PDB file of C-alpha atoms in Angstrom:
ATOM      1  CA  UNK A   1      81.498  -2.417  15.920  1.00 54.00           C
ATOM      2  CA  UNK A   2      82.438   0.851  15.037  1.00 57.00           C
ATOM      3  CA  UNK A   3      80.482   3.545  16.924  1.00 59.00           C
ATOM      4  CA  UNK A   4      78.797   5.049  13.729  1.00 54.00           C
ATOM      5  CA  UNK A   5      78.226   1.548  13.325  1.00 51.00           C
ATOM      6  CA  UNK A   6      76.118   1.304  16.367  1.00 52.00           C
ATOM      7  CA  UNK A   7      74.375   5.274  15.949  1.00 49.00           C
ATOM      8  CA  UNK A   8      73.345   4.004  12.945  1.00 46.00           C
ATOM      9  CA  UNK A   9      71.459   0.721  14.139  1.00 49.00           C
ATOM     10  CA  UNK A  10      69.908   2.526  16.524  1.00 51.00           C
ATOM     11  CA  UNK A  11      68.990   5.230  14.287  1.00 52.00           C
ATOM     12  CA  UNK A  12      67.408   2.423  12.308  1.00 47.00           C
ATOM     13  CA  UNK A  13      65.131   0.176  14.545  1.00 47.00           C
ATOM     14  CA  UNK A  14      63.132   3.036  15.782  1.00 51.00           C
ATOM     15  CA  UNK A  15      62.628   4.535  12.207  1.00 47.00           C
ATOM     16  CA  UNK A  16      61.473   1.257  10.696  1.00 45.00           C
ATOM     17  CA  UNK A  17      59.461   0.567  13.759  1.00 49.00           C
ATOM     18  CA  UNK A  18      57.855   3.634  13.266  1.00 48.00           C
ATOM     19  CA  UNK A  19      57.296   2.962   9.825  1.00 47.00           C
ATOM     20  CA  UNK A  20      55.874  -0.233  10.335  1.00 51.00           C
ATOM     21  CA  UNK A  21      53.191   1.774  12.446  1.00 47.00           C
ATOM     22  CA  UNK A  22      52.398   4.250   9.872  1.00 46.00           C
ATOM     23  CA  UNK A  23      51.196   1.437   7.662  1.00 46.00           C
ATOM     24  CA  UNK A  24      49.885  -0.559   9.665  1.00 43.00           C
ATOM     25  CA  UNK A  25      47.676   2.373  10.790  1.00 42.00           C
ATOM     26  CA  UNK A  26      47.118   3.906   7.362  1.00 40.00           C
ATOM     27  CA  UNK A  27      45.813   0.216   6.260  1.00 40.00           C
ATOM     28  CA  UNK A  28      42.821   0.162   8.874  1.00 44.00           C
ATOM     29  CA  UNK A  29      42.018   4.049   7.794  1.00 43.00           C
ATOM     30  CA  UNK A  30      41.634   2.379   4.269  1.00 46.00           C
ATOM     31  CA  UNK A  31      39.004  -0.500   6.257  1.00 50.00           C
ATOM     32  CA  UNK A  32      36.746   2.305   7.769  1.00 58.00           C
ATOM     33  CA  UNK A  33      34.896   2.714   3.839  1.00 79.00           C
ATOM     34  CA  UNK A  34      34.525  -1.025   3.479  1.00 85.00           C
ATOM     35  CA  UNK A  35      31.978  -3.012   4.949  1.00 89.00           C
ATOM     36  CA  UNK A  36      31.028  -6.186   5.252  1.00 92.00           C
ATOM     37  CA  UNK A  37      26.513  -6.633   5.126  1.00 93.00           C
ATOM     38  CA  UNK A  38      25.399  -9.563   5.848  1.00 96.00           C
ATOM     39  CA  UNK A  39      21.249 -10.827   6.634  1.00 96.00           C
ATOM     40  CA  UNK A  40      19.077 -13.556   5.444  1.00 97.00           C
ATOM     41  CA  UNK A  41      15.252 -13.591   3.562  1.00 97.00           C
ATOM     42  CA  UNK A  42      12.827 -15.892   5.289  1.00 97.00           C
ATOM     43  CA  UNK A  43       8.972 -17.041   3.873  1.00 97.00           C
ATOM     44  CA  UNK A  44       6.601 -15.135   5.787  1.00 96.00           C
ATOM     45  CA  UNK A  45       3.889 -18.396   6.187  1.00 96.00           C
ATOM     46  CA  UNK A  46       1.781 -16.349   8.303  1.00 95.00           C
ATOM     47  CA  UNK A  47       1.570 -13.079   6.703  1.00 92.00           C
ATOM     48  CA  UNK A  48       2.150 -11.523  10.033  1.00 89.00           C
ATOM     49  CA  UNK A  49       5.736  -9.994   9.721  1.00 88.00           C
ATOM     50  CA  UNK A  50       7.608 -11.982  11.782  1.00 91.00           C
ATOM     51  CA  UNK A  51       9.788 -15.114  12.028  1.00 94.00           C
ATOM     52  CA  UNK A  52       7.392 -17.895  13.700  1.00 95.00           C
ATOM     53  CA  UNK A  53       8.095 -21.610  13.954  1.00 96.00           C
ATOM     54  CA  UNK A  54       6.409 -22.582  11.001  1.00 97.00           C
ATOM     55  CA  UNK A  55       8.794 -19.882   8.695  1.00 97.00           C
ATOM     56  CA  UNK A  56      11.475 -20.864   6.475  1.00 97.00           C
ATOM     57  CA  UNK A  57      14.193 -19.175   4.740  1.00 98.00           C
ATOM     58  CA  UNK A  58      14.797 -18.744   0.998  1.00 98.00           C
ATOM     59  CA  UNK A  59      17.103 -19.578  -1.222  1.00 98.00           C
ATOM     60  CA  UNK A  60      17.857 -18.023  -4.150  1.00 98.00           C
ATOM     61  CA  UNK A  61      15.977 -14.863  -3.151  1.00 98.00           C
ATOM     62  CA  UNK A  62      17.253 -11.368  -4.450  1.00 98.00           C
ATOM     63  CA  UNK A  63      18.085  -8.366  -2.302  1.00 97.00           C
ATOM     64  CA  UNK A  64      18.992  -4.805  -2.491  1.00 96.00           C
ATOM     65  CA  UNK A  65      21.062  -2.111  -1.118  1.00 95.00           C
ATOM     66  CA  UNK A  66      19.894   1.099  -2.178  1.00 94.00           C
ATOM     67  CA  UNK A  67      21.241   4.168  -0.970  1.00 91.00           C
ATOM     68  CA  UNK A  68      20.129   7.795  -1.725  1.00 93.00           C
ATOM     69  CA  UNK A  69      21.063  11.327  -1.002  1.00 90.00           C
ATOM     70  CA  UNK A  70      19.377  12.316   2.477  1.00 88.00           C
ATOM     71  CA  UNK A  71      18.320  15.965   0.474  1.00 88.00           C
ATOM     72  CA  UNK A  72      17.604  14.983  -3.314  1.00 90.00           C
ATOM     73  CA  UNK A  73      16.651  11.452  -2.910  1.00 88.00           C
ATOM     74  CA  UNK A  74      18.905  10.865  -5.836  1.00 91.00           C
ATOM     75  CA  UNK A  75      19.802   7.338  -5.799  1.00 91.00           C
ATOM     76  CA  UNK A  76      23.592   7.189  -4.938  1.00 91.00           C
ATOM     77  CA  UNK A  77      24.464   3.626  -4.517  1.00 92.00           C
ATOM     78  CA  UNK A  78      22.311   0.544  -5.899  1.00 94.00           C
ATOM     79  CA  UNK A  79      24.447  -3.562  -5.059  1.00 95.00           C
ATOM     80  CA  UNK A  80      22.046  -6.702  -5.206  1.00 97.00           C
ATOM     81  CA  UNK A  81      23.109 -10.336  -3.344  1.00 98.00           C
ATOM     82  CA  UNK A  82      20.843 -13.501  -3.906  1.00 98.00           C
ATOM     83  CA  UNK A  83      20.892 -16.044  -0.572  1.00 98.00           C
ATOM     84  CA  UNK A  84      22.605 -19.136  -0.155  1.00 98.00           C
ATOM     85  CA  UNK A  85      20.793 -22.709   0.486  1.00 97.00           C
ATOM     86  CA  UNK A  86      20.072 -20.871   4.339  1.00 97.00           C
ATOM     87  CA  UNK A  87      18.543 -18.288   2.353  1.00 98.00           C
ATOM     88  CA  UNK A  88      21.628 -15.925   3.928  1.00 98.00           C
ATOM     89  CA  UNK A  89      23.736 -13.132   1.588  1.00 97.00           C
ATOM     90  CA  UNK A  90      26.293 -11.018   2.164  1.00 97.00           C
ATOM     91  CA  UNK A  91      28.092  -7.945   0.460  1.00 96.00           C
ATOM     92  CA  UNK A  92      30.913  -5.688   0.356  1.00 94.00           C
ATOM     93  CA  UNK A  93      30.533  -2.276   0.012  1.00 92.00           C
ATOM     94  CA  UNK A  94      33.086   0.338  -0.154  1.00 88.00           C
ATOM     95  CA  UNK A  95      32.403   4.123   0.354  1.00 86.00           C
ATOM     96  CA  UNK A  96      31.354   5.781   3.513  1.00 82.00           C
ATOM     97  CA  UNK A  97      27.249   6.894   3.083  1.00 79.00           C
ATOM     98  CA  UNK A  98      27.130   8.861   5.437  1.00 77.00           C
ATOM     99  CA  UNK A  99      25.066  11.703   3.806  1.00 81.00           C
ATOM    100  CA  UNK A 100      23.044   9.315   1.907  1.00 87.00           C
ATOM    101  CA  UNK A 101      19.649   6.966   3.725  1.00 89.00           C
ATOM    102  CA  UNK A 102      20.638   3.596   3.141  1.00 89.00           C
ATOM    103  CA  UNK A 103      18.399   0.044   3.231  1.00 92.00           C
ATOM    104  CA  UNK A 104      18.460  -3.052   2.138  1.00 94.00           C
ATOM    105  CA  UNK A 105      15.401  -4.262   0.236  1.00 93.00           C
ATOM    106  CA  UNK A 106      13.463  -6.919  -1.241  1.00 95.00           C
ATOM    107  CA  UNK A 107      13.664  -7.363  -4.763  1.00 96.00           C
ATOM    108  CA  UNK A 108      13.067 -10.915  -6.473  1.00 97.00           C
ATOM    109  CA  UNK A 109      11.696 -13.941  -4.491  1.00 97.00           C
ATOM    110  CA  UNK A 110      12.569 -17.763  -6.208  1.00 98.00           C
ATOM    111  CA  UNK A 111       9.360 -18.833  -4.649  1.00 98.00           C
ATOM    112  CA  UNK A 112       6.408 -17.692  -6.303  1.00 97.00           C
ATOM    113  CA  UNK A 113       3.248 -18.738  -3.357  1.00 97.00           C
ATOM    114  CA  UNK A 114       5.810 -16.797  -1.340  1.00 97.00           C
ATOM    115  CA  UNK A 115       6.586 -13.454  -3.251  1.00 96.00           C
ATOM    116  CA  UNK A 116       4.428 -10.774  -2.176  1.00 94.00           C
ATOM    117  CA  UNK A 117       6.099  -7.312  -0.549  1.00 91.00           C
ATOM    118  CA  UNK A 118       4.147  -4.827   1.870  1.00 80.00           C
ATOM    119  CA  UNK A 119       4.430  -1.411   0.780  1.00 72.00           C
ATOM    120  CA  UNK A 120       2.405   0.225   3.374  1.00 68.00           C
ATOM    121  CA  UNK A 121       4.822   2.752   4.788  1.00 59.00           C
ATOM    122  CA  UNK A 122       4.721   1.711   8.921  1.00 52.00           C
ATOM    123  CA  UNK A 123       4.982  -2.430   7.466  1.00 55.00           C
ATOM    124  CA  UNK A 124       8.002  -1.603   4.330  1.00 58.00           C
ATOM    125  CA  UNK A 125       9.750  -4.459   4.557  1.00 63.00           C
ATOM    126  CA  UNK A 126      13.110  -2.993   4.813  1.00 74.00           C
ATOM    127  CA  UNK A 127      15.836  -2.517   7.034  1.00 79.00           C
ATOM    128  CA  UNK A 128      18.055   0.652   7.411  1.00 78.00           C
ATOM    129  CA  UNK A 129      21.733   0.462   7.817  1.00 81.00           C
ATOM    130  CA  UNK A 130      24.659   2.987   8.335  1.00 76.00           C
ATOM    131  CA  UNK A 131      27.695   2.811   6.326  1.00 80.00           C
ATOM    132  CA  UNK A 132      30.224   4.974   7.890  1.00 75.00           C
ATOM    133  CA  UNK A 133      32.675   4.786  10.145  1.00 73.00           C
ATOM    134  CA  UNK A 134      31.738   8.014  11.923  1.00 66.00           C
ATOM    135  CA  UNK A 135      28.355   6.518  13.260  1.00 60.00           C
ATOM    136  CA  UNK A 136      29.783   5.648  16.969  1.00 60.00           C
ATOM    137  CA  UNK A 137      29.124   1.594  16.265  1.00 61.00           C
ATOM    138  CA  UNK A 138      32.322   0.144  17.573  1.00 57.00           C
ATOM    139  CA  UNK A 139      33.072  -2.199  14.623  1.00 59.00           C
ATOM    140  CA  UNK A 140      33.541  -0.590  11.472  1.00 60.00           C
ATOM    141  CA  UNK A 141      33.352  -3.621   8.980  1.00 82.00           C
ATOM    142  CA  UNK A 142      30.281  -5.588   9.669  1.00 86.00           C
ATOM    143  CA  UNK A 143      26.722  -4.769   9.396  1.00 88.00           C
ATOM    144  CA  UNK A 144      24.457  -7.474  10.550  1.00 90.00           C
ATOM    145  CA  UNK A 145      20.516  -7.112   8.759  1.00 92.00           C
ATOM    146  CA  UNK A 146      17.516  -8.066  10.671  1.00 91.00           C
ATOM    147  CA  UNK A 147      16.349 -10.378   8.987  1.00 94.00           C
ATOM    148  CA  UNK A 148      13.379  -9.631   5.915  1.00 94.00           C
ATOM    149  CA  UNK A 149      10.629 -12.210   4.679  1.00 94.00           C
ATOM    150  CA  UNK A 150       8.424 -12.375   1.936  1.00 96.00           C
ATOM    151  CA  UNK A 151       5.043 -13.382   2.404  1.00 95.00           C
ATOM    152  CA  UNK A 152       3.024 -16.017   1.349  1.00 96.00           C
ATOM    153  CA  UNK A 153      -0.430 -15.402  -0.750  1.00 95.00           C
ATOM    154  CA  UNK A 154      -2.126 -17.273   1.308  1.00 95.00           C
ATOM    155  CA  UNK A 155      -1.188 -18.481   5.519  1.00 95.00           C
ATOM    156  CA  UNK A 156      -0.734 -21.558   5.928  1.00 96.00           C
ATOM    157  CA  UNK A 157      -3.410 -23.722   7.740  1.00 95.00           C
ATOM    158  CA  UNK A 158      -0.754 -24.056  11.025  1.00 95.00           C
ATOM    159  CA  UNK A 159      -1.051 -20.513  11.786  1.00 94.00           C
ATOM    160  CA  UNK A 160      -4.202 -19.810  14.029  1.00 94.00           C
ATOM    161  CA  UNK A 161      -2.052 -22.820  16.303  1.00 94.00           C
ATOM    162  CA  UNK A 162       1.578 -20.866  15.906  1.00 94.00           C
ATOM    163  CA  UNK A 163      -0.693 -17.777  17.014  1.00 92.00           C
ATOM    164  CA  UNK A 164      -2.329 -19.219  20.037  1.00 91.00           C
ATOM    165  CA  UNK A 165       1.281 -20.787  21.170  1.00 92.00           C
ATOM    166  CA  UNK A 166       2.609 -16.986  21.195  1.00 90.00           C
ATOM    167  CA  UNK A 167      -0.509 -15.521  22.972  1.00 89.00           C
ATOM    168  CA  UNK A 168      -1.596 -13.675  19.761  1.00 88.00           C
ATOM    169  CA  UNK A 169      -5.752 -14.282  18.146  1.00 83.00           C
ATOM    170  CA  UNK A 170      -6.884 -16.099  15.275  1.00 77.00           C
ATOM    171  CA  UNK A 171      -5.390 -14.020  12.728  1.00 70.00           C
ATOM    172  CA  UNK A 172      -2.340 -12.719  14.543  1.00 73.00           C
ATOM    173  CA  UNK A 173      -3.518  -9.844  16.332  1.00 73.00           C
ATOM    174  CA  UNK A 174      -2.454  -9.140  19.883  1.00 70.00           C
ATOM    175  CA  UNK A 175      -5.274 -10.157  22.494  1.00 71.00           C
ATOM    176  CA  UNK A 176      -6.677  -7.206  24.775  1.00 65.00           C
ATOM    177  CA  UNK A 177      -6.980  -8.858  28.463  1.00 57.00           C
TER     178      UNK A 177
END
């Protein structure tokens, strides 16, 4: 092989490696503004705002991602998803929403007997979520949301038994010791 061919190969191989590295870095950077949101929806059969052994997951429930600008309160993003057979949903969102407050809220229940949503601010059934790569979360791609529950109009008859098993009073409140 000629001396100039060897020099060209010695230059070409590192250059190709460097270009390959740059393209993989830029692809990873693009992923920082793409988020997969996953969660589930259940029927709160005892109206206690948490999942119990007699709660059930809801197929066909609709949830909504709502992002609002922190200062103006204007809605900047709305995305909906519907739960599958297991009561689970997922949605993909692109864009960095660091300057926004984003949360998943319950939108629609498939069960008319289990369709109430608490609107009390301290009991509001919503899940805040961070949709920015600039938040210190190690994995930038997937966000797992706590389960959200629609409440039954009337609690099931077995609820006092479940409360007793959990060390709660018959109305689901903590027993004073």
